[in-house]
PDB file of C-alpha atoms in Angstrom:
ATOM      1  CA  UNK A   1      80.137  16.613 111.715  1.00 44.00           C
ATOM      2  CA  UNK A   2      82.426  17.291 108.784  1.00 41.00           C
ATOM      3  CA  UNK A   3      79.323  16.765 106.475  1.00 41.00           C
ATOM      4  CA  UNK A   4      77.139  19.021 108.578  1.00 41.00           C
ATOM      5  CA  UNK A   5      79.826  21.645 108.450  1.00 42.00           C
ATOM      6  CA  UNK A   6      80.094  21.536 104.745  1.00 42.00           C
ATOM      7  CA  UNK A   7      76.393  21.853 104.385  1.00 39.00           C
ATOM      8  CA  UNK A   8      76.265  24.770 106.715  1.00 42.00           C
ATOM      9  CA  UNK A   9      79.026  26.541 104.712  1.00 41.00           C
ATOM     10  CA  UNK A  10      77.169  25.965 101.510  1.00 40.00           C
ATOM     11  CA  UNK A  11      73.935  27.374 102.821  1.00 41.00           C
ATOM     12  CA  UNK A  12      75.857  30.411 104.051  1.00 45.00           C
ATOM     13  CA  UNK A  13      77.056  31.268 100.440  1.00 43.00           C
ATOM     14  CA  UNK A  14      75.074  33.996  98.494  1.00 42.00           C
ATOM     15  CA  UNK A  15      72.310  32.560  96.383  1.00 39.00           C
ATOM     16  CA  UNK A  16      74.012  33.839  93.223  1.00 39.00           C
ATOM     17  CA  UNK A  17      77.178  31.929  93.986  1.00 40.00           C
ATOM     18  CA  UNK A  18      75.555  28.427  93.438  1.00 40.00           C
ATOM     19  CA  UNK A  19      72.707  27.027  91.702  1.00 45.00           C
ATOM     20  CA  UNK A  20      72.169  23.312  91.167  1.00 48.00           C
ATOM     21  CA  UNK A  21      69.509  24.098  88.544  1.00 78.00           C
ATOM     22  CA  UNK A  22      71.448  26.346  86.159  1.00 91.00           C
ATOM     23  CA  UNK A  23      72.832  24.536  83.044  1.00 94.00           C
ATOM     24  CA  UNK A  24      75.715  25.829  80.860  1.00 96.00           C
ATOM     25  CA  UNK A  25      77.917  24.617  77.975  1.00 96.00           C
ATOM     26  CA  UNK A  26      80.955  25.334  75.952  1.00 97.00           C
ATOM     27  CA  UNK A  27      80.890  24.606  72.156  1.00 96.00           C
ATOM     28  CA  UNK A  28      83.511  25.761  69.733  1.00 95.00           C
ATOM     29  CA  UNK A  29      81.922  24.534  66.418  1.00 93.00           C
ATOM     30  CA  UNK A  30      79.233  25.429  64.048  1.00 92.00           C
ATOM     31  CA  UNK A  31      77.948  21.925  62.876  1.00 94.00           C
ATOM     32  CA  UNK A  32      75.286  21.546  65.772  1.00 95.00           C
ATOM     33  CA  UNK A  33      71.840  23.374  65.236  1.00 95.00           C
ATOM     34  CA  UNK A  34      70.900  25.993  67.601  1.00 95.00           C
ATOM     35  CA  UNK A  35      67.920  23.836  68.863  1.00 94.00           C
ATOM     36  CA  UNK A  36      70.438  21.586  70.701  1.00 93.00           C
ATOM     37  CA  UNK A  37      71.333  24.441  73.140  1.00 95.00           C
ATOM     38  CA  UNK A  38      67.917  25.437  74.252  1.00 92.00           C
ATOM     39  CA  UNK A  39      68.193  23.461  77.521  1.00 91.00           C
ATOM     40  CA  UNK A  40      71.170  25.641  78.611  1.00 94.00           C
ATOM     41  CA  UNK A  41      71.009  28.823  80.333  1.00 95.00           C
ATOM     42  CA  UNK A  42      74.636  30.098  79.693  1.00 97.00           C
ATOM     43  CA  UNK A  43      76.579  29.028  76.533  1.00 97.00           C
ATOM     44  CA  UNK A  44      80.018  29.894  75.445  1.00 98.00           C
ATOM     45  CA  UNK A  45      80.494  29.830  71.709  1.00 97.00           C
ATOM     46  CA  UNK A  46      83.462  30.639  69.494  1.00 94.00           C
ATOM     47  CA  UNK A  47      83.175  34.231  68.490  1.00 92.00           C
ATOM     48  CA  UNK A  48      83.576  33.514  64.777  1.00 90.00           C
ATOM     49  CA  UNK A  49      82.372  30.022  64.158  1.00 91.00           C
ATOM     50  CA  UNK A  50      79.063  29.181  65.985  1.00 95.00           C
ATOM     51  CA  UNK A  51      75.330  28.052  65.465  1.00 95.00           C
ATOM     52  CA  UNK A  52      72.866  30.747  64.558  1.00 94.00           C
ATOM     53  CA  UNK A  53      72.305  32.865  67.643  1.00 96.00           C
ATOM     54  CA  UNK A  54      68.870  34.359  66.690  1.00 94.00           C
ATOM     55  CA  UNK A  55      66.759  31.637  68.417  1.00 93.00           C
ATOM     56  CA  UNK A  56      68.970  31.715  71.639  1.00 95.00           C
ATOM     57  CA  UNK A  57      68.770  35.350  72.488  1.00 92.00           C
ATOM     58  CA  UNK A  58      66.941  34.648  75.664  1.00 93.00           C
ATOM     59  CA  UNK A  59      70.000  32.766  76.794  1.00 96.00           C
ATOM     60  CA  UNK A  60      73.256  34.336  78.140  1.00 97.00           C
ATOM     61  CA  UNK A  61      75.440  33.967  75.030  1.00 98.00           C
ATOM     62  CA  UNK A  62      79.120  34.595  75.636  1.00 98.00           C
ATOM     63  CA  UNK A  63      81.728  34.952  72.810  1.00 98.00           C
ATOM     64  CA  UNK A  64      85.190  33.202  73.086  1.00 96.00           C
ATOM     65  CA  UNK A  65      88.106  35.853  73.088  1.00 95.00           C
ATOM     66  CA  UNK A  66      91.589  34.850  73.506  1.00 93.00           C
ATOM     67  CA  UNK A  67      93.110  37.508  75.711  1.00 93.00           C
ATOM     68  CA  UNK A  68      96.512  36.088  76.245  1.00 92.00           C
ATOM     69  CA  UNK A  69      97.209  34.076  72.877  1.00 90.00           C
ATOM     70  CA  UNK A  70      96.751  34.654  69.274  1.00 85.00           C
ATOM     71  CA  UNK A  71      95.691  31.639  67.106  1.00 82.00           C
ATOM     72  CA  UNK A  72      97.232  31.171  63.757  1.00 72.00           C
ATOM     73  CA  UNK A  73      93.912  30.043  62.163  1.00 74.00           C
ATOM     74  CA  UNK A  74      92.259  33.479  62.860  1.00 79.00           C
ATOM     75  CA  UNK A  75      91.946  35.858  59.997  1.00 68.00           C
ATOM     76  CA  UNK A  76      93.691  38.615  62.022  1.00 72.00           C
ATOM     77  CA  UNK A  77      96.688  36.626  63.073  1.00 71.00           C
ATOM     78  CA  UNK A  78      99.105  38.153  60.507  1.00 74.00           C
ATOM     79  CA  UNK A  79      98.070  41.582  61.601  1.00 78.00           C
ATOM     80  CA  UNK A  80      98.420  40.794  65.303  1.00 75.00           C
ATOM     81  CA  UNK A  81     101.835  39.345  64.510  1.00 78.00           C
ATOM     82  CA  UNK A  82     102.871  42.289  62.316  1.00 77.00           C
ATOM     83  CA  UNK A  83     102.075  44.768  65.232  1.00 79.00           C
ATOM     84  CA  UNK A  84     104.573  43.059  67.356  1.00 78.00           C
ATOM     85  CA  UNK A  85     102.256  41.645  69.953  1.00 82.00           C
ATOM     86  CA  UNK A  86     103.653  38.051  69.957  1.00 80.00           C
ATOM     87  CA  UNK A  87     106.211  36.616  72.343  1.00 83.00           C
ATOM     88  CA  UNK A  88     106.559  32.936  71.317  1.00 62.00           C
ATOM     89  CA  UNK A  89     104.568  29.745  70.670  1.00 63.00           C
ATOM     90  CA  UNK A  90     102.577  27.915  73.372  1.00 58.00           C
ATOM     91  CA  UNK A  91     104.268  24.707  73.808  1.00 59.00           C
ATOM     92  CA  UNK A  92     101.006  22.691  74.414  1.00 60.00           C
ATOM     93  CA  UNK A  93      99.080  24.236  71.666  1.00 52.00           C
ATOM     94  CA  UNK A  94     101.372  24.644  68.619  1.00 61.00           C
ATOM     95  CA  UNK A  95      99.011  26.910  66.616  1.00 67.00           C
ATOM     96  CA  UNK A  96      98.811  29.602  69.488  1.00 75.00           C
ATOM     97  CA  UNK A  97     101.278  32.150  70.314  1.00 87.00           C
ATOM     98  CA  UNK A  98     101.563  34.007  73.651  1.00 91.00           C
ATOM     99  CA  UNK A  99     100.687  37.775  73.725  1.00 92.00           C
ATOM    100  CA  UNK A 100     102.622  40.629  75.458  1.00 94.00           C
ATOM    101  CA  UNK A 101      99.792  42.127  77.516  1.00 95.00           C
ATOM    102  CA  UNK A 102     101.993  45.014  78.349  1.00 95.00           C
ATOM    103  CA  UNK A 103     101.674  46.460  75.006  1.00 93.00           C
ATOM    104  CA  UNK A 104      99.200  49.339  75.226  1.00 93.00           C
ATOM    105  CA  UNK A 105      98.364  48.813  71.410  1.00 93.00           C
ATOM    106  CA  UNK A 106      97.053  45.387  72.363  1.00 93.00           C
ATOM    107  CA  UNK A 107      94.836  46.639  74.947  1.00 96.00           C
ATOM    108  CA  UNK A 108      93.479  49.083  72.391  1.00 95.00           C
ATOM    109  CA  UNK A 109      93.016  46.276  69.759  1.00 94.00           C
ATOM    110  CA  UNK A 110      90.950  44.305  72.409  1.00 96.00           C
ATOM    111  CA  UNK A 111      88.770  47.217  73.376  1.00 97.00           C
ATOM    112  CA  UNK A 112      88.368  48.794  69.896  1.00 96.00           C
ATOM    113  CA  UNK A 113      88.217  45.791  67.669  1.00 94.00           C
ATOM    114  CA  UNK A 114      87.935  42.302  69.095  1.00 95.00           C
ATOM    115  CA  UNK A 115      85.041  42.969  71.652  1.00 97.00           C
ATOM    116  CA  UNK A 116      82.958  45.096  69.160  1.00 97.00           C
ATOM    117  CA  UNK A 117      83.295  42.460  66.623  1.00 95.00           C
ATOM    118  CA  UNK A 118      82.154  39.871  68.942  1.00 97.00           C
ATOM    119  CA  UNK A 119      79.262  41.911  70.346  1.00 97.00           C
ATOM    120  CA  UNK A 120      78.278  42.678  66.666  1.00 96.00           C
ATOM    121  CA  UNK A 121      77.797  38.932  66.151  1.00 95.00           C
ATOM    122  CA  UNK A 122      74.888  38.829  68.639  1.00 96.00           C
ATOM    123  CA  UNK A 123      76.688  37.945  71.888  1.00 97.00           C
ATOM    124  CA  UNK A 124      75.651  39.585  75.167  1.00 97.00           C
ATOM    125  CA  UNK A 125      79.034  39.299  76.502  1.00 98.00           C
ATOM    126  CA  UNK A 126      82.560  37.718  76.283  1.00 98.00           C
ATOM    127  CA  UNK A 127      84.601  34.698  77.700  1.00 98.00           C
ATOM    128  CA  UNK A 128      88.142  35.804  78.130  1.00 98.00           C
ATOM    129  CA  UNK A 129      90.549  32.831  77.618  1.00 96.00           C
ATOM    130  CA  UNK A 130      94.191  32.048  77.806  1.00 94.00           C
ATOM    131  CA  UNK A 131      95.093  34.687  80.383  1.00 96.00           C
ATOM    132  CA  UNK A 132      97.257  32.217  82.212  1.00 94.00           C
ATOM    133  CA  UNK A 133      99.808  31.951  79.509  1.00 93.00           C
ATOM    134  CA  UNK A 134     101.397  35.455  79.728  1.00 93.00           C
ATOM    135  CA  UNK A 135     100.837  35.197  83.687  1.00 95.00           C
ATOM    136  CA  UNK A 136     103.010  32.072  83.773  1.00 93.00           C
ATOM    137  CA  UNK A 137     105.777  34.054  81.894  1.00 92.00           C
ATOM    138  CA  UNK A 138     106.150  36.360  84.757  1.00 95.00           C
ATOM    139  CA  UNK A 139     106.123  33.442  87.095  1.00 95.00           C
ATOM    140  CA  UNK A 140     108.822  31.578  85.330  1.00 93.00           C
ATOM    141  CA  UNK A 141     110.995  34.816  84.574  1.00 94.00           C
ATOM    142  CA  UNK A 142     109.987  37.561  86.807  1.00 96.00           C
ATOM    143  CA  UNK A 143     112.423  40.116  85.607  1.00 96.00           C
ATOM    144  CA  UNK A 144     112.001  39.705  81.949  1.00 94.00           C
ATOM    145  CA  UNK A 145     108.397  39.645  82.136  1.00 94.00           C
ATOM    146  CA  UNK A 146     107.736  42.085  84.959  1.00 96.00           C
ATOM    147  CA  UNK A 147     104.396  43.755  84.903  1.00 96.00           C
ATOM    148  CA  UNK A 148     102.485  41.137  83.101  1.00 95.00           C
ATOM    149  CA  UNK A 149     100.238  40.392  85.963  1.00 97.00           C
ATOM    150  CA  UNK A 150      99.284  44.232  86.446  1.00 97.00           C
ATOM    151  CA  UNK A 151      98.836  44.434  82.677  1.00 97.00           C
ATOM    152  CA  UNK A 152      96.348  41.683  82.759  1.00 97.00           C
ATOM    153  CA  UNK A 153      94.453  42.811  85.543  1.00 98.00           C
ATOM    154  CA  UNK A 154      94.373  46.505  83.923  1.00 97.00           C
ATOM    155  CA  UNK A 155      93.014  45.059  80.812  1.00 97.00           C
ATOM    156  CA  UNK A 156      90.255  43.218  82.351  1.00 98.00           C
ATOM    157  CA  UNK A 157      89.344  46.365  84.411  1.00 98.00           C
ATOM    158  CA  UNK A 158      89.383  48.494  81.241  1.00 98.00           C
ATOM    159  CA  UNK A 159      87.060  45.954  79.569  1.00 98.00           C
ATOM    160  CA  UNK A 160      84.577  46.496  82.429  1.00 98.00           C
ATOM    161  CA  UNK A 161      84.909  50.105  82.306  1.00 98.00           C
ATOM    162  CA  UNK A 162      84.369  50.366  78.673  1.00 98.00           C
ATOM    163  CA  UNK A 163      81.545  47.909  78.449  1.00 98.00           C
ATOM    164  CA  UNK A 164      79.725  48.199  81.725  1.00 98.00           C
ATOM    165  CA  UNK A 165      76.691  46.341  80.667  1.00 97.00           C
ATOM    166  CA  UNK A 166      78.026  43.196  79.153  1.00 98.00           C
ATOM    167  CA  UNK A 167      78.497  39.813  80.806  1.00 98.00           C
ATOM    168  CA  UNK A 168      82.218  38.942  81.441  1.00 98.00           C
ATOM    169  CA  UNK A 169      83.456  35.480  82.076  1.00 98.00           C
ATOM    170  CA  UNK A 170      87.101  34.843  82.836  1.00 98.00           C
ATOM    171  CA  UNK A 171      88.653  31.540  82.370  1.00 98.00           C
ATOM    172  CA  UNK A 172      90.910  30.661  85.292  1.00 97.00           C
ATOM    173  CA  UNK A 173      93.226  33.560  85.753  1.00 97.00           C
ATOM    174  CA  UNK A 174      93.760  32.514  89.443  1.00 97.00           C
ATOM    175  CA  UNK A 175      96.947  34.557  90.047  1.00 95.00           C
ATOM    176  CA  UNK A 176      94.902  37.834  89.548  1.00 97.00           C
ATOM    177  CA  UNK A 177      91.450  36.668  90.387  1.00 97.00           C
ATOM    178  CA  UNK A 178      91.337  38.490  93.858  1.00 94.00           C
ATOM    179  CA  UNK A 179      92.265  41.736  91.949  1.00 95.00           C
ATOM    180  CA  UNK A 180      89.543  41.501  89.178  1.00 97.00           C
ATOM    181  CA  UNK A 181      86.784  39.603  90.829  1.00 97.00           C
ATOM    182  CA  UNK A 182      84.677  42.734  91.180  1.00 97.00           C
ATOM    183  CA  UNK A 183      85.160  43.389  87.533  1.00 98.00           C
ATOM    184  CA  UNK A 184      83.778  40.037  86.085  1.00 98.00           C
ATOM    185  CA  UNK A 185      80.387  38.254  86.399  1.00 98.00           C
ATOM    186  CA  UNK A 186      81.648  34.823  86.185  1.00 98.00           C
ATOM    187  CA  UNK A 187      84.807  32.818  86.380  1.00 98.00           C
ATOM    188  CA  UNK A 188      85.242  29.570  84.299  1.00 98.00           C
ATOM    189  CA  UNK A 189      87.151  26.972  86.477  1.00 98.00           C
ATOM    190  CA  UNK A 190      88.552  24.837  83.832  1.00 97.00           C
ATOM    191  CA  UNK A 191      90.423  21.537  84.588  1.00 96.00           C
ATOM    192  CA  UNK A 192      90.284  22.015  88.463  1.00 97.00           C
ATOM    193  CA  UNK A 193      88.869  18.493  89.284  1.00 97.00           C
ATOM    194  CA  UNK A 194      90.052  16.670  86.079  1.00 96.00           C
ATOM    195  CA  UNK A 195      92.947  17.296  83.687  1.00 93.00           C
ATOM    196  CA  UNK A 196      93.292  16.343  80.023  1.00 88.00           C
ATOM    197  CA  UNK A 197      96.578  17.577  78.422  1.00 81.00           C
ATOM    198  CA  UNK A 198      96.800  17.999  74.613  1.00 79.00           C
ATOM    199  CA  UNK A 199      98.289  14.775  72.974  1.00 77.00           C
ATOM    200  CA  UNK A 200      97.192  12.674  75.942  1.00 83.00           C
ATOM    201  CA  UNK A 201      94.729   9.819  75.152  1.00 84.00           C
ATOM    202  CA  UNK A 202      92.487  10.054  78.290  1.00 88.00           C
ATOM    203  CA  UNK A 203      91.736  12.602  81.048  1.00 94.00           C
ATOM    204  CA  UNK A 204      92.878  12.086  84.660  1.00 95.00           C
ATOM    205  CA  UNK A 205      91.494  13.300  88.072  1.00 96.00           C
ATOM    206  CA  UNK A 206      93.584  16.064  89.700  1.00 96.00           C
ATOM    207  CA  UNK A 207      95.144  15.250  93.051  1.00 96.00           C
ATOM    208  CA  UNK A 208      92.663  16.119  95.794  1.00 96.00           C
ATOM    209  CA  UNK A 209      94.941  18.457  97.321  1.00 97.00           C
ATOM    210  CA  UNK A 210      95.269  20.392  94.216  1.00 97.00           C
ATOM    211  CA  UNK A 211      91.526  20.500  93.770  1.00 98.00           C
ATOM    212  CA  UNK A 212      91.191  21.742  97.314  1.00 97.00           C
ATOM    213  CA  UNK A 213      93.473  24.519  96.636  1.00 97.00           C
ATOM    214  CA  UNK A 214      91.441  25.694  93.643  1.00 97.00           C
ATOM    215  CA  UNK A 215      88.226  25.496  95.601  1.00 98.00           C
ATOM    216  CA  UNK A 216      89.734  27.751  98.314  1.00 97.00           C
ATOM    217  CA  UNK A 217      90.906  30.329  95.686  1.00 97.00           C
ATOM    218  CA  UNK A 218      87.466  30.428  94.098  1.00 98.00           C
ATOM    219  CA  UNK A 219      85.716  30.702  97.428  1.00 97.00           C
ATOM    220  CA  UNK A 220      88.032  33.553  98.360  1.00 97.00           C
ATOM    221  CA  UNK A 221      87.031  35.362  95.207  1.00 97.00           C
ATOM    222  CA  UNK A 222      83.549  35.039  95.979  1.00 97.00           C
ATOM    223  CA  UNK A 223      84.151  36.575  99.283  1.00 97.00           C
ATOM    224  CA  UNK A 224      85.599  39.452  97.496  1.00 96.00           C
ATOM    225  CA  UNK A 225      82.702  39.712  95.148  1.00 97.00           C
ATOM    226  CA  UNK A 226      79.571  37.898  96.480  1.00 96.00           C
ATOM    227  CA  UNK A 227      77.786  37.854  93.133  1.00 96.00           C
ATOM    228  CA  UNK A 228      80.568  36.102  91.353  1.00 98.00           C
ATOM    229  CA  UNK A 229      79.525  32.905  89.877  1.00 97.00           C
ATOM    230  CA  UNK A 230      81.759  29.717  89.344  1.00 98.00           C
ATOM    231  CA  UNK A 231      81.279  27.626  86.278  1.00 98.00           C
ATOM    232  CA  UNK A 232      83.485  24.538  86.389  1.00 98.00           C
ATOM    233  CA  UNK A 233      84.520  23.001  83.146  1.00 97.00           C
ATOM    234  CA  UNK A 234      85.770  19.395  83.160  1.00 97.00           C
ATOM    235  CA  UNK A 235      86.507  16.804  80.689  1.00 96.00           C
ATOM    236  CA  UNK A 236      85.620  13.124  80.697  1.00 95.00           C
ATOM    237  CA  UNK A 237      84.327  10.708  78.027  1.00 93.00           C
ATOM    238  CA  UNK A 238      80.413  10.533  78.094  1.00 92.00           C
ATOM    239  CA  UNK A 239      80.549   6.736  77.872  1.00 92.00           C
ATOM    240  CA  UNK A 240      81.785   6.694  81.477  1.00 93.00           C
ATOM    241  CA  UNK A 241      78.419   7.844  82.825  1.00 93.00           C
ATOM    242  CA  UNK A 242      79.158   7.014  86.384  1.00 94.00           C
ATOM    243  CA  UNK A 243      82.260   9.051  86.506  1.00 95.00           C
ATOM    244  CA  UNK A 244      80.636  11.973  84.613  1.00 95.00           C
ATOM    245  CA  UNK A 245      77.822  12.048  87.181  1.00 94.00           C
ATOM    246  CA  UNK A 246      80.327  11.931  89.896  1.00 95.00           C
ATOM    247  CA  UNK A 247      82.121  14.953  88.571  1.00 96.00           C
ATOM    248  CA  UNK A 248      78.870  16.908  88.364  1.00 95.00           C
ATOM    249  CA  UNK A 249      77.988  15.940  91.994  1.00 95.00           C
ATOM    250  CA  UNK A 250      81.319  16.852  93.280  1.00 96.00           C
ATOM    251  CA  UNK A 251      81.511  20.369  91.645  1.00 96.00           C
ATOM    252  CA  UNK A 252      77.768  20.986  92.741  1.00 95.00           C
ATOM    253  CA  UNK A 253      78.765  20.108  96.321  1.00 95.00           C
ATOM    254  CA  UNK A 254      81.173  22.962  96.229  1.00 96.00           C
ATOM    255  CA  UNK A 255      78.425  25.398  95.028  1.00 95.00           C
ATOM    256  CA  UNK A 256      79.851  25.349  91.440  1.00 97.00           C
ATOM    257  CA  UNK A 257      77.800  25.226  88.171  1.00 96.00           C
ATOM    258  CA  UNK A 258      79.326  22.347  86.212  1.00 96.00           C
ATOM    259  CA  UNK A 259      79.673  21.248  82.779  1.00 96.00           C
ATOM    260  CA  UNK A 260      81.558  17.983  81.677  1.00 96.00           C
ATOM    261  CA  UNK A 261      82.833  18.144  78.135  1.00 95.00           C
ATOM    262  CA  UNK A 262      83.495  14.805  76.281  1.00 94.00           C
ATOM    263  CA  UNK A 263      86.482  15.946  74.316  1.00 92.00           C
ATOM    264  CA  UNK A 264      89.238  18.471  74.608  1.00 89.00           C
ATOM    265  CA  UNK A 265      88.410  20.210  71.394  1.00 89.00           C
ATOM    266  CA  UNK A 266      84.972  21.251  72.758  1.00 93.00           C
ATOM    267  CA  UNK A 267      83.607  20.642  69.177  1.00 92.00           C
ATOM    268  CA  UNK A 268      80.848  18.245  70.629  1.00 92.00           C
ATOM    269  CA  UNK A 269      78.260  18.621  73.369  1.00 92.00           C
ATOM    270  CA  UNK A 270      78.295  16.864  76.621  1.00 88.00           C
ATOM    271  CA  UNK A 271      75.461  15.138  78.454  1.00 74.00           C
ATOM    272  CA  UNK A 272      73.671  17.045  81.248  1.00 67.00           C
ATOM    273  CA  UNK A 273      72.954  14.623  84.187  1.00 60.00           C
ATOM    274  CA  UNK A 274      70.533  15.664  86.795  1.00 53.00           C
TER     275      UNK A 274
END
C-alpha cells in the first residue's frame, strides 16, 4: 500500500517537476573537452574556467556565481574586500569569505557586474551558490545579522526582475526557498542524500530522517511553483557502482533529476547510470 501511494503521489506531480530521462552535470574545471558533455541536457560550469561553450549552445548552460561568499582565488577578490562586503572566513572552505548580503552595493555588483560578465561568456543562465553561509549567520546570531534572509530573498527576486529571460538555479537556500520558488527555474539540492565534508576522506549517507525533511521542503517548494525542477547533487566514488546506482534510483524515485559526482572538487565527471 505504501509503495502504491508513493507511486500515485509521483504521478500527481507536474511533468516539469520530474524527468527520469533528463541528464545534468556539474563541472568546475577546464581540462575536459566540450565533447564529453554532449550527453547532458543541463550543465553547470565555473563562470570563468570552463570548456569551450560554442558546441554546447543547444544545452542549458549555467555559469557558477557565488552569491554568499567571495573566493580568494578570483581576480576580483581584492576589489570585493576593499568595498567592505566581507564578514569573515568560511571555516570549512578556508579560501572563501562570507559576504554581507545586506549591503546594497553588493546587490548592485551582482546585478551590474557578475551576472553580465557571466552571460557574456556564453551562458544562458546562472547557478547561484553559497547562499546558505550568510543565512546561517542570521540563524546563529539573529540580532547581529538581522535582515540577512530578507536581503537574500530580495537579491534573488531582483536578479529575476533584471534578467527575466535567463535560467536561474539556486543551490539549496532552503530557509528562503518558499519565498523565492517562483523567481527561480531550478533548485540544486546538494548533499541531501549523501554528505562529504571538506577534509573528510569518504562521503557518508545522510540520516534517513534528515533526507526525508529535505524532500518535504523541496516538494513544498514545487507546490508553490509547479514548474520548479529539482536537480540533486550527491557525492560518491564512481568505483562503488552499486551505491552510485542506488543514489540515482533513490533520487529519481522522489521525482528529482540526479547527478552523482565522484569528487568533492567537481573537477572530474561522474558516470551517468540509466
